[in-house]
Coordinates of C-alpha atoms in Angstrom, one line a residue:
Chain A
M11 CA 92.1 131.0 141.5
R12 CA 91.0 132.7 138.2
V13 CA 90.5 136.2 137.2
S14 CA 86.1 136.8 137.8
G15 CA 84.6 136.1 135.3
C16 CA 87.1 134.8 132.4
P17 CA 85.9 131.9 130.5
I18 CA 89.0 129.4 131.0
W19 CA 89.4 125.7 132.1
V20 CA 88.9 125.5 135.9
D21 CA 89.7 122.5 138.0
V22 CA 86.5 124.0 140.5
V23 CA 83.5 124.8 138.2
I24 CA 81.6 125.6 141.1
E25 CA 82.3 127.6 144.4
V26 CA 80.8 129.2 146.7
E27 CA 82.3 131.1 149.6
Q28 CA 80.6 132.7 152.7
L29 CA 77.6 132.9 150.6
S30 CA 74.7 134.0 152.7
K31 CA 71.0 135.6 151.1
T32 CA 68.5 137.6 153.4
Y33 CA 64.6 138.7 153.0
Q34 CA 62.7 141.1 154.0
V35 CA 60.0 139.3 154.7
A36 CA 56.3 140.8 155.9
D37 CA 54.3 140.3 159.0
K38 CA 50.5 140.1 158.6
T39 CA 48.4 139.2 161.7
P40 CA 45.0 137.3 160.5
G41 CA 42.0 139.1 160.0
F42 CA 40.5 142.6 159.0
V43 CA 42.4 144.5 161.4
G44 CA 45.1 142.7 160.7
T45 CA 45.1 143.3 156.7
L46 CA 44.3 147.2 158.0
N47 CA 47.5 147.1 160.1
H48 CA 50.1 145.4 157.6
F49 CA 48.1 147.8 154.9
F50 CA 49.2 151.1 157.0
R51 CA 51.9 150.2 159.4
R52 CA 53.5 147.7 157.3
K53 CA 56.0 144.8 159.5
T54 CA 58.7 143.3 158.6
H55 CA 61.8 141.1 159.5
D56 CA 64.5 139.7 157.5
V57 CA 64.9 135.8 157.5
Q58 CA 68.2 134.8 156.4
A59 CA 67.7 132.0 154.0
V60 CA 71.2 131.4 153.0
S61 CA 74.1 131.7 156.2
H62 CA 77.7 131.4 155.0
V63 CA 77.7 128.6 152.7
S64 CA 81.2 127.4 151.4
F65 CA 81.5 124.2 149.1
T66 CA 83.1 123.8 145.8
I67 CA 82.1 121.1 143.2
E68 CA 84.9 120.2 140.4
P69 CA 83.9 119.3 136.8
G70 CA 81.9 116.0 135.9
E71 CA 80.7 115.6 139.9
M72 CA 76.8 114.9 140.1
V73 CA 76.0 116.5 143.8
G74 CA 72.7 116.1 145.9
F75 CA 70.9 119.0 147.4
L76 CA 69.1 117.5 150.3
G77 CA 67.2 120.0 152.7
A78 CA 63.2 120.2 153.9
N79 CA 61.4 123.1 152.6
G80 CA 62.4 126.3 153.3
A81 CA 66.0 125.1 153.9
G82 CA 67.3 127.4 151.2
K83 CA 68.1 124.8 148.6
T84 CA 66.3 126.6 145.5
T85 CA 67.7 130.4 147.3
T86 CA 71.3 128.8 146.6
L87 CA 70.4 127.3 143.4
K88 CA 69.0 130.7 142.2
M89 CA 72.3 132.4 143.7
L90 CA 74.3 129.8 141.5
C91 CA 72.4 130.4 138.0
G92 CA 72.7 134.3 138.9
L93 CA 68.8 134.6 139.0
I94 CA 69.3 135.8 142.9
H95 CA 71.8 138.3 143.6
P96 CA 73.3 137.3 147.6
S97 CA 73.5 139.2 150.1
A98 CA 76.8 138.5 151.1
G99 CA 79.4 136.1 149.9
M100 CA 81.0 135.4 146.7
V101 CA 79.6 132.9 144.0
H102 CA 82.1 131.2 140.9
V103 CA 80.4 129.1 138.1
A104 CA 82.4 127.9 135.3
G105 CA 85.0 131.0 136.1
Y106 CA 82.1 133.5 135.8
V107 CA 80.1 136.1 138.8
P108 CA 76.4 135.0 137.6
Q109 CA 74.4 137.4 139.0
R110 CA 76.3 139.2 135.8
R111 CA 74.1 136.7 133.9
Q112 CA 76.8 137.4 130.7
A113 CA 75.7 135.5 127.3
A114 CA 78.8 133.2 127.7
F115 CA 78.1 132.3 131.2
L116 CA 73.9 131.6 130.6
K117 CA 75.4 129.4 127.3
Q118 CA 77.1 127.1 129.5
I119 CA 74.1 126.5 132.0
T120 CA 71.1 125.2 132.5
L121 CA 68.0 125.0 134.8
V122 CA 65.3 122.7 135.3
M123 CA 62.5 123.0 137.6
G124 CA 59.7 120.9 138.4
Q125 CA 57.3 123.0 139.3
K126 CA 57.9 125.7 136.3
Q127 CA 57.4 124.7 132.6
Q128 CA 59.4 126.8 129.9
L129 CA 57.7 124.8 127.1
I130 CA 54.9 127.3 125.2
W131 CA 51.5 125.3 126.2
D132 CA 49.6 125.0 123.6
L133 CA 52.2 123.9 120.5
P134 CA 54.8 121.1 120.2
P135 CA 57.7 121.1 122.4
L136 CA 59.4 121.0 118.7
D137 CA 58.2 124.6 118.3
S138 CA 59.6 125.5 122.2
L139 CA 63.1 123.8 120.5
S140 CA 62.7 126.1 117.5
V141 CA 63.0 129.1 119.7
N142 CA 65.5 127.8 121.8
A143 CA 68.0 127.1 118.8
A144 CA 67.2 130.4 117.5
V145 CA 68.0 132.1 120.9
Y146 CA 71.3 130.0 121.5
G147 CA 72.6 130.6 117.8
I148 CA 72.1 127.0 117.1
G149 CA 72.1 126.8 112.9
E150 CA 69.0 124.4 112.3
K151 CA 70.7 121.3 110.7
E152 CA 72.8 121.3 114.4
A153 CA 69.7 122.0 116.3
R154 CA 67.5 119.1 114.5
Y155 CA 70.8 116.7 115.2
R156 CA 70.7 117.2 118.9
I157 CA 67.4 117.2 119.7
N158 CA 67.5 113.3 117.3
E159 CA 70.5 112.8 119.8
L160 CA 68.7 113.7 123.1
A161 CA 65.2 112.3 122.1
E162 CA 66.7 108.6 121.7
M163 CA 68.4 109.4 125.1
L164 CA 65.5 110.4 126.6
E165 CA 63.4 107.4 125.0
I166 CA 61.0 110.5 123.0
G167 CA 59.8 110.9 119.3
E168 CA 55.9 111.6 118.3
E169 CA 55.2 114.0 121.5
L170 CA 57.6 116.3 119.9
T171 CA 55.0 116.8 116.9
R172 CA 52.1 116.9 119.8
P173 CA 50.7 120.0 121.8
V174 CA 52.5 119.9 125.1
R175 CA 48.5 120.6 127.3
K176 CA 48.3 117.1 125.5
L177 CA 51.4 115.2 126.9
S178 CA 51.3 113.5 130.2
L179 CA 53.7 114.8 132.8
G180 CA 56.5 112.0 132.7
Q181 CA 56.3 113.3 128.6
R182 CA 56.3 116.7 129.2
M183 CA 59.2 116.7 131.3
K184 CA 61.4 115.3 129.0
A185 CA 60.3 117.5 126.9
E186 CA 61.2 120.5 129.2
L187 CA 64.6 118.3 129.7
L188 CA 65.4 118.7 125.9
A189 CA 64.6 122.3 125.7
A190 CA 67.5 122.8 128.5
L191 CA 69.7 120.8 127.2
L192 CA 69.7 121.6 123.4
H193 CA 72.6 124.2 123.9
R194 CA 74.7 121.8 125.5
P195 CA 75.3 123.3 129.0
S196 CA 78.2 121.8 130.8
V197 CA 76.7 122.7 134.4
L198 CA 73.2 121.3 134.8
F199 CA 71.2 122.7 137.7
L200 CA 68.2 120.5 138.7
D201 CA 65.6 121.4 140.8
E202 CA 63.4 118.7 141.6
P203 CA 63.0 117.2 138.4
T204 CA 61.5 114.4 139.1
L205 CA 58.3 115.9 141.3
G206 CA 55.0 114.3 140.8
L207 CA 56.4 111.4 138.0
D208 CA 55.5 107.9 138.5
V209 CA 58.0 105.4 140.0
N210 CA 58.8 104.4 136.0
A211 CA 58.8 107.9 135.0
Q212 CA 61.0 108.8 137.9
A213 CA 63.7 105.7 137.1
R214 CA 63.9 106.7 133.2
V215 CA 64.3 110.4 134.3
R216 CA 67.6 109.1 136.5
R217 CA 68.8 106.9 134.0
F218 CA 69.0 109.6 131.3
L219 CA 70.6 111.8 133.6
A220 CA 73.5 109.5 134.6
E221 CA 74.1 108.8 130.7
Y222 CA 74.1 112.1 130.4
N223 CA 76.7 113.4 132.7
R224 CA 78.4 110.1 131.4
Q225 CA 78.3 111.1 128.1
T226 CA 79.7 115.1 128.1
G227 CA 81.1 114.8 131.6
A228 CA 78.4 117.7 132.4
T229 CA 78.6 118.9 136.4
V230 CA 75.0 118.6 138.2
L231 CA 73.8 120.2 141.2
L232 CA 70.7 118.9 141.7
T233 CA 67.6 118.7 144.3
S234 CA 65.2 116.2 145.2
H235 CA 63.1 114.8 147.9
Y236 CA 62.8 111.4 146.8
M237 CA 65.8 109.8 148.0
A238 CA 66.1 107.3 145.2
D239 CA 66.9 110.0 142.7
I240 CA 69.8 111.2 145.2
T241 CA 71.1 107.4 146.0
A242 CA 70.9 106.4 142.3
L243 CA 72.8 109.4 140.8
C244 CA 74.7 111.1 143.5
S245 CA 77.9 109.7 145.4
R246 CA 78.3 113.2 147.4
V247 CA 75.6 115.3 148.8
L248 CA 75.6 118.8 150.4
L249 CA 72.7 118.9 153.5
I250 CA 71.3 122.1 153.9
D251 CA 69.6 123.4 157.4
Q252 CA 68.5 126.2 157.7
G253 CA 70.2 127.9 155.6
E254 CA 73.4 126.4 156.8
L255 CA 75.3 123.9 155.1
I256 CA 75.4 120.8 157.8
H257 CA 77.2 118.0 155.6
D258 CA 79.4 118.3 152.8
G259 CA 80.9 114.4 151.4
G260 CA 79.7 111.4 150.9
L261 CA 76.5 109.5 150.8
D262 CA 77.6 106.7 153.5
E263 CA 79.2 109.6 155.5
L264 CA 76.0 111.4 155.9
A265 CA 74.6 108.4 158.1
A266 CA 77.3 108.8 160.3
S267 CA 76.9 112.8 160.8
L268 CA 73.1 112.4 160.8
S269 CA 73.0 109.6 163.3
P270 CA 75.7 109.1 166.4
F271 CA 74.0 105.4 165.9
R272 CA 74.8 101.9 164.4
Q273 CA 72.2 99.2 164.2
V274 CA 73.0 95.7 165.1
R275 CA 70.9 93.0 164.2
L276 CA 71.3 89.4 165.7
E277 CA 70.1 86.1 165.0
L278 CA 70.3 84.5 167.6
N279 CA 70.1 80.1 168.4
R280 CA 67.3 80.7 171.9
S281 CA 64.9 83.3 172.1
A282 CA 65.7 86.2 174.1
S283 CA 63.8 89.1 176.8
P284 CA 63.9 92.9 176.4
E285 CA 65.5 92.5 179.8
D286 CA 68.4 90.8 178.1
F287 CA 69.6 93.4 176.2
V288 CA 70.1 96.1 179.0
G289 CA 73.1 97.6 178.5
Y290 CA 73.9 96.9 174.8
G291 CA 72.1 100.1 173.7
E292 CA 68.9 101.0 172.6
L293 CA 66.8 97.8 171.8
E294 CA 64.7 98.8 168.8
A295 CA 62.9 95.6 167.9
L296 CA 62.7 92.0 169.1
D297 CA 60.9 89.2 167.4
D298 CA 61.6 86.4 169.2
R299 CA 65.0 85.6 168.4
A300 CA 66.0 88.6 166.0
V301 CA 66.8 91.4 167.6
R302 CA 67.6 94.9 166.2
L303 CA 69.6 97.4 168.3
L304 CA 70.9 101.0 168.2
V305 CA 74.6 100.6 169.3
S306 CA 76.6 104.4 169.8
R307 CA 79.1 104.2 167.1
S308 CA 81.8 104.9 169.6
E309 CA 80.8 101.8 171.6
L310 CA 80.5 99.8 168.9
T311 CA 83.4 97.3 169.1
V312 CA 83.2 96.7 172.5
V313 CA 79.4 95.9 172.6
V314 CA 79.3 93.8 169.4
A315 CA 82.2 91.9 171.5
R316 CA 80.3 91.2 175.2
L317 CA 77.1 90.2 172.4
L318 CA 79.4 87.6 170.8
A319 CA 80.8 86.6 174.3
N320 CA 77.5 86.3 176.0
F321 CA 75.0 85.3 173.8
D322 CA 74.3 82.1 171.3
V323 CA 75.0 84.2 168.3
L324 CA 74.0 82.5 164.7
D325 CA 74.5 86.0 162.4
L326 CA 75.5 89.8 162.9
E327 CA 75.4 92.1 161.0
V328 CA 76.4 96.1 161.4
N329 CA 74.4 98.8 159.8
D330 CA 74.1 102.3 159.5
P331 CA 70.5 103.2 159.6
P332 CA 68.8 103.8 156.3
I333 CA 69.2 106.9 154.6
D334 CA 65.8 108.1 153.9
E335 CA 64.5 106.6 157.6
L336 CA 67.2 109.4 158.8
I337 CA 67.1 112.2 156.7
G338 CA 62.8 111.7 156.8
S339 CA 63.1 112.1 160.8
L340 CA 65.6 115.5 160.2
F341 CA 63.1 116.6 158.0
R342 CA 60.1 115.9 160.2
K343 CA 62.0 117.3 163.1
G344 CA 62.6 120.5 160.6
R345 CA 66.0 120.5 162.4
V346 CA 68.7 118.5 163.2
V347 CA 69.7 118.1 167.2
Chain B
M10 CA 72.1 141.1 115.6
G11 CA 70.9 138.2 113.0
R12 CA 70.3 135.8 116.1
Y13 CA 68.3 138.5 117.5
L14 CA 65.8 139.1 113.8
L15 CA 66.1 134.7 113.8
S16 CA 64.6 135.3 117.1
L17 CA 62.2 137.4 116.8
Q18 CA 60.9 135.4 113.5
R19 CA 60.5 132.4 116.0
F20 CA 58.9 134.5 118.6
W21 CA 56.1 135.7 116.7
A22 CA 55.6 132.7 114.3
T23 CA 55.2 130.2 117.6
A24 CA 52.6 133.2 119.2
L25 CA 51.1 133.4 115.9
A26 CA 51.0 129.4 115.8
G27 CA 49.3 129.3 119.2
Q28 CA 47.0 131.6 119.3
L29 CA 45.6 130.1 115.4
E30 CA 44.6 126.9 118.2
Y31 CA 41.7 128.8 119.5
Q32 CA 39.8 129.5 116.1
A33 CA 37.3 131.4 118.2
N34 CA 38.8 133.4 120.1
M35 CA 40.2 134.6 116.6
L36 CA 37.4 135.3 115.6
I37 CA 35.7 137.1 118.4
D38 CA 38.8 139.3 118.7
L39 CA 38.6 140.4 115.3
L40 CA 35.2 141.0 115.5
A41 CA 36.1 143.2 118.9
M42 CA 38.2 145.0 116.7
V43 CA 36.1 146.1 114.4
G44 CA 33.5 147.2 117.4
S45 CA 35.7 149.4 119.0
L46 CA 37.2 151.0 115.7
A47 CA 33.1 152.1 115.0
G48 CA 32.6 153.4 118.2
S49 CA 35.9 155.2 118.6
I50 CA 35.1 156.8 114.9
F51 CA 30.9 156.9 116.2
V52 CA 32.1 159.0 119.3
L53 CA 34.1 161.2 117.5
S54 CA 31.4 162.3 114.9
L55 CA 29.0 163.0 118.0
F56 CA 31.9 165.9 119.5
F57 CA 31.8 167.7 116.3
G58 CA 30.2 167.0 113.5
Q59 CA 31.6 168.7 109.7
G60 CA 31.8 171.9 109.9
R61 CA 33.1 172.6 113.1
E62 CA 36.2 172.5 115.2
L63 CA 38.2 171.4 117.9
G64 CA 40.6 173.6 119.1
G65 CA 41.4 175.3 115.8
W66 CA 41.6 171.6 114.3
S67 CA 38.9 170.9 111.7
W68 CA 37.0 167.6 111.1
E69 CA 39.0 166.2 108.6
A70 CA 42.4 167.2 110.1
A71 CA 41.5 166.1 113.6
L72 CA 40.3 162.7 112.4
V73 CA 44.7 161.9 110.8
V74 CA 45.2 162.2 115.2
Q75 CA 42.1 159.5 115.1
G76 CA 44.5 157.8 112.6
I77 CA 46.9 158.5 114.4
Y78 CA 45.9 156.9 117.4
T79 CA 43.3 153.7 115.7
F80 CA 46.9 152.6 114.7
L81 CA 48.9 153.4 117.6
D82 CA 46.3 151.2 119.4
G83 CA 46.9 148.5 116.7
V84 CA 50.3 148.5 118.1
S85 CA 49.6 148.5 121.3
S86 CA 47.0 145.5 120.6
T87 CA 49.2 143.6 118.6
W88 CA 52.7 144.4 120.5
L89 CA 52.6 146.4 124.0
R90 CA 49.5 144.6 125.4
P91 CA 50.1 140.8 125.3
N92 CA 53.7 141.0 126.3
L93 CA 53.4 143.6 128.8
S94 CA 50.9 141.8 130.7
A95 CA 53.1 138.7 129.9
I96 CA 55.6 139.9 132.2
V97 CA 53.1 139.9 135.5
T98 CA 52.5 136.5 134.5
H99 CA 56.3 135.8 134.8
V100 CA 56.7 138.0 137.7
R101 CA 53.6 135.4 139.6
E102 CA 54.8 132.5 138.3
G103 CA 58.1 132.3 138.2
T104 CA 58.7 131.6 134.4
L105 CA 60.9 135.2 134.4
D106 CA 63.6 132.6 135.4
F107 CA 63.8 131.3 132.2
V108 CA 64.0 134.4 130.2
L109 CA 66.2 135.3 132.1
L110 CA 68.8 132.9 131.7
K111 CA 68.4 132.9 127.8
P112 CA 71.6 134.5 126.5
I113 CA 69.3 137.2 125.2
D114 CA 68.5 140.8 126.0
S115 CA 65.3 139.9 128.8
Q116 CA 64.5 143.7 128.1
F117 CA 63.7 142.3 124.1
W118 CA 62.2 138.8 125.1
V119 CA 59.7 140.4 127.4
S120 CA 59.1 143.1 125.3
L121 CA 58.3 141.4 122.0
R122 CA 58.5 137.9 122.6
I123 CA 54.4 137.6 121.8
M124 CA 52.8 139.1 118.8
A125 CA 48.7 139.3 118.7
P126 CA 47.7 139.2 114.7
A127 CA 44.5 140.9 115.7
G128 CA 45.6 144.2 116.2
L129 CA 46.9 144.3 112.0
P130 CA 43.8 145.2 111.0
E131 CA 43.3 147.6 113.1
M132 CA 46.8 149.7 112.4
G133 CA 45.6 149.1 108.5
L134 CA 42.2 150.8 109.1
G135 CA 44.5 153.3 111.1
L136 CA 46.8 154.4 107.9
V137 CA 44.3 154.1 105.5
L138 CA 42.3 157.0 107.9
I139 CA 45.5 158.7 107.9
V140 CA 45.9 159.2 104.5
W141 CA 42.7 159.3 103.4
A142 CA 41.7 162.5 106.1
A143 CA 45.0 163.9 105.8
S144 CA 44.5 164.4 101.7
R145 CA 40.8 165.2 102.3
A146 CA 42.3 168.2 105.5
G147 CA 44.3 169.1 102.2
A148 CA 47.9 167.7 103.1
S149 CA 50.6 167.4 100.6
F150 CA 52.6 164.5 101.2
S151 CA 56.2 164.5 99.8
L152 CA 59.5 162.4 101.1
G153 CA 60.4 164.9 103.6
T154 CA 57.5 165.0 105.4
L155 CA 56.7 161.2 105.4
L156 CA 60.2 160.4 106.8
V157 CA 59.7 162.9 109.4
A158 CA 55.8 161.4 110.2
V159 CA 57.2 157.9 110.5
L160 CA 60.0 159.2 112.9
M161 CA 57.6 160.6 114.8
L162 CA 55.5 158.1 114.7
C163 CA 58.1 156.2 116.0
V164 CA 58.7 158.2 118.8
G165 CA 55.5 158.0 119.9
G166 CA 55.6 154.7 120.0
V167 CA 58.7 154.5 122.1
I168 CA 56.9 156.7 124.8
L169 CA 53.8 154.8 124.9
Y170 CA 56.4 151.8 125.3
A171 CA 58.8 153.2 128.1
L172 CA 56.1 154.2 129.7
W173 CA 53.9 150.8 129.8
F174 CA 57.0 149.3 129.9
V175 CA 58.0 150.8 133.1
I176 CA 54.4 149.8 135.1
A177 CA 54.8 146.4 134.2
A178 CA 58.2 146.6 135.3
T179 CA 57.1 147.4 139.1
S180 CA 55.8 144.1 139.3
I181 CA 58.9 143.2 140.3
W182 CA 57.7 144.4 143.6
F183 CA 53.8 144.7 143.6
V184 CA 52.9 142.1 141.0
K185 CA 50.0 143.2 140.5
T186 CA 49.7 146.2 138.7
W187 CA 46.1 145.9 136.1
N188 CA 45.0 148.7 137.8
A189 CA 47.9 151.1 137.1
T190 CA 48.0 150.0 133.3
E191 CA 44.7 150.7 133.4
V192 CA 45.0 154.0 134.8
L193 CA 47.7 154.7 132.1
R194 CA 45.3 153.6 129.5
A195 CA 42.7 155.8 130.0
V196 CA 45.0 158.4 130.2
L197 CA 46.4 157.2 126.9
A198 CA 42.6 157.0 125.0
S199 CA 42.9 161.2 125.9
G200 CA 45.1 160.8 123.0
R201 CA 42.3 160.7 120.6
F202 CA 42.0 164.3 120.5
P203 CA 44.6 167.4 119.4
V204 CA 45.9 168.5 122.5
S205 CA 45.2 171.8 122.1
A206 CA 41.4 170.5 122.4
Y207 CA 42.3 170.9 126.3
P208 CA 43.0 173.1 128.8
P209 CA 46.6 175.2 128.8
T210 CA 47.1 173.2 132.2
L211 CA 46.3 169.6 130.9
R212 CA 48.1 170.3 127.8
L213 CA 50.9 170.6 129.5
V214 CA 51.0 167.7 131.5
F215 CA 50.2 166.2 128.2
T216 CA 53.2 167.7 126.6
L217 CA 55.6 167.2 129.1
V218 CA 54.9 165.2 132.0
L219 CA 53.0 162.2 130.3
P220 CA 53.7 163.3 126.9
V221 CA 50.5 162.4 125.1
A222 CA 51.0 164.6 123.0
F223 CA 53.6 163.3 121.6
L224 CA 52.0 159.9 120.5
T225 CA 49.3 161.6 118.1
T226 CA 49.0 165.4 117.8
V227 CA 52.3 165.9 117.0
P228 CA 52.9 163.0 113.9
A229 CA 49.5 164.8 112.8
E230 CA 51.0 167.7 112.8
V231 CA 53.7 166.8 110.4
I232 CA 51.8 165.0 108.6
L233 CA 49.6 168.5 108.2
G234 CA 52.2 170.3 107.7
R235 CA 52.1 172.4 110.7
A236 CA 54.6 170.9 113.3
A237 CA 56.6 173.4 115.1
M238 CA 60.5 172.4 114.9
Q239 CA 60.8 172.6 118.7
M240 CA 58.1 169.9 119.3
L241 CA 60.2 167.4 116.6
V242 CA 63.3 167.9 118.7
L243 CA 61.7 168.0 122.4
G244 CA 60.2 164.7 121.3
L245 CA 62.7 163.0 119.6
F246 CA 64.7 163.9 123.4
L247 CA 61.9 162.6 124.8
A248 CA 61.8 159.6 123.3
V249 CA 65.4 158.8 124.1
I250 CA 65.1 159.6 127.9
F251 CA 61.9 157.2 128.2
F252 CA 63.6 154.8 126.6
V253 CA 67.3 154.5 128.3
G254 CA 65.0 155.5 131.4
S255 CA 62.9 152.4 131.0
R256 CA 66.0 150.0 130.1
A257 CA 68.0 151.3 133.4
F258 CA 64.4 150.6 135.2
W259 CA 64.4 147.6 133.7
L260 CA 68.3 146.9 134.9
F261 CA 67.5 148.2 138.5
A262 CA 64.2 146.3 139.1
L263 CA 66.1 142.6 138.2
R264 CA 68.0 143.5 141.0
Y265 CA 65.5 142.9 143.3
Y266 CA 63.7 140.3 141.8
T267 CA 63.2 137.7 144.1
S268 CA 61.5 134.6 141.5
A269 CA 58.6 133.1 142.8
S270 CA 59.5 130.8 144.7
S271 CA 58.9 126.5 143.9

């Protein structure tokens, strides 16, 4: 393990151990009396936004960070950037302790937030880029070269000379990405980078991020509500729920840990009735000869053997339930059971 | 250092360009500035016209104080007001995140990011008023007094900045601090007149608690060649304390920054 705050080459770029953050939140009942009470005797309670989270990320990995609203994704991301001081636990990013916010650390990271923008509203993106170039100490020639390079990858050109307020959301996001990447960071924190974009613009941003990762070997930690972002970019996901990390692993394993069932699709030679499938698992759908069953993972092989023995099966397919449905149901429930 | 200078140049160039996008707004700002200056000279002439005295200061000498006040007010309109009120917006909208993630001193950024050129003519008029009133009051300009006067003006500027900055920084906890800056502005308006024009208790407050005296009266005394050495030393000392204090307070406040949630 390396010395904290010392920028040496490491095989782990992000290291988080037992990270926790507790916020004090004021309680206020609605109405005038509630307001008065709130003013004179303010009551607060502690909210554990992030609780004992541990994980490591290797250089060049693209990791998806999933969770419902308020699950603690953004808080964790902000602790990794050094914006928020952790209440407990340890964080190292690129060999630095983020909350010290040393210049050498800040030059290696970037944060893109789909809901906030750093570009100057009234001016063309190029003006904001010139400010960033000066702040990061990038020479004029070098800045121009990098802007051209990134603009080409992002497929923007003359938008860079139009006032930001006149750009579409998709164009603006691309310019935001350009501004966030001008200093060639090696660690990218992306908080909902495709938020509000139409399907085409989302796909373009995704393509760009994959390309950037491939070309520069940058490490990417990405949160998104669009499963398509995650499935397209990340082979590994972290799932956080009520401040706790409940899954860290491959996207495919996520299905296993989220759902104890697998989906069995059958196509039969003859039509069947629902009663025929009692004892095989949960019948999801039955449409004449097409059957969809949810079968518990542990009994899968036994059940499939019995199905093949007892029915005249034309076709059989075993799948994980679609990942976005699983995650969707998780977010709706607000809690994994 | 070069990086900071270049950054500052880009900051102000973009701030200027941003404001020039709105021509009408710019024109109104200029008109408002002319109006406010005319108003304050008119008020001053009502309070004590030619031949009368205020706290031992002649009309011309008091005009030097008014000139310095005008100059400092121009400095506030150009840098302090736009930048320090932007801190509140940064905190409320969470865009302070972007500032804190830049490899540049965050206090430098939030204090100097914007420049509103509408305040520049006011600074110019303040300077003209100072020179005119001082020569009328019979001040003799030597290089020495000029240097000390500039130094004391800087002392005044630093104290004003530090006070304002600390109040703006409290927005990290309270988010809304518009009212507090209004109170501060009202108190600072007392700097239009020489401190000796106020009752003794207020005079003490304006020297030690809210050092209004060092904003205008002391630099004016330097220009008029009647400054007491101990006031200069006290002013320098206070400026250092206030600046260091504002810096410590900012770093302390940032520990509590929770960043508006997205």
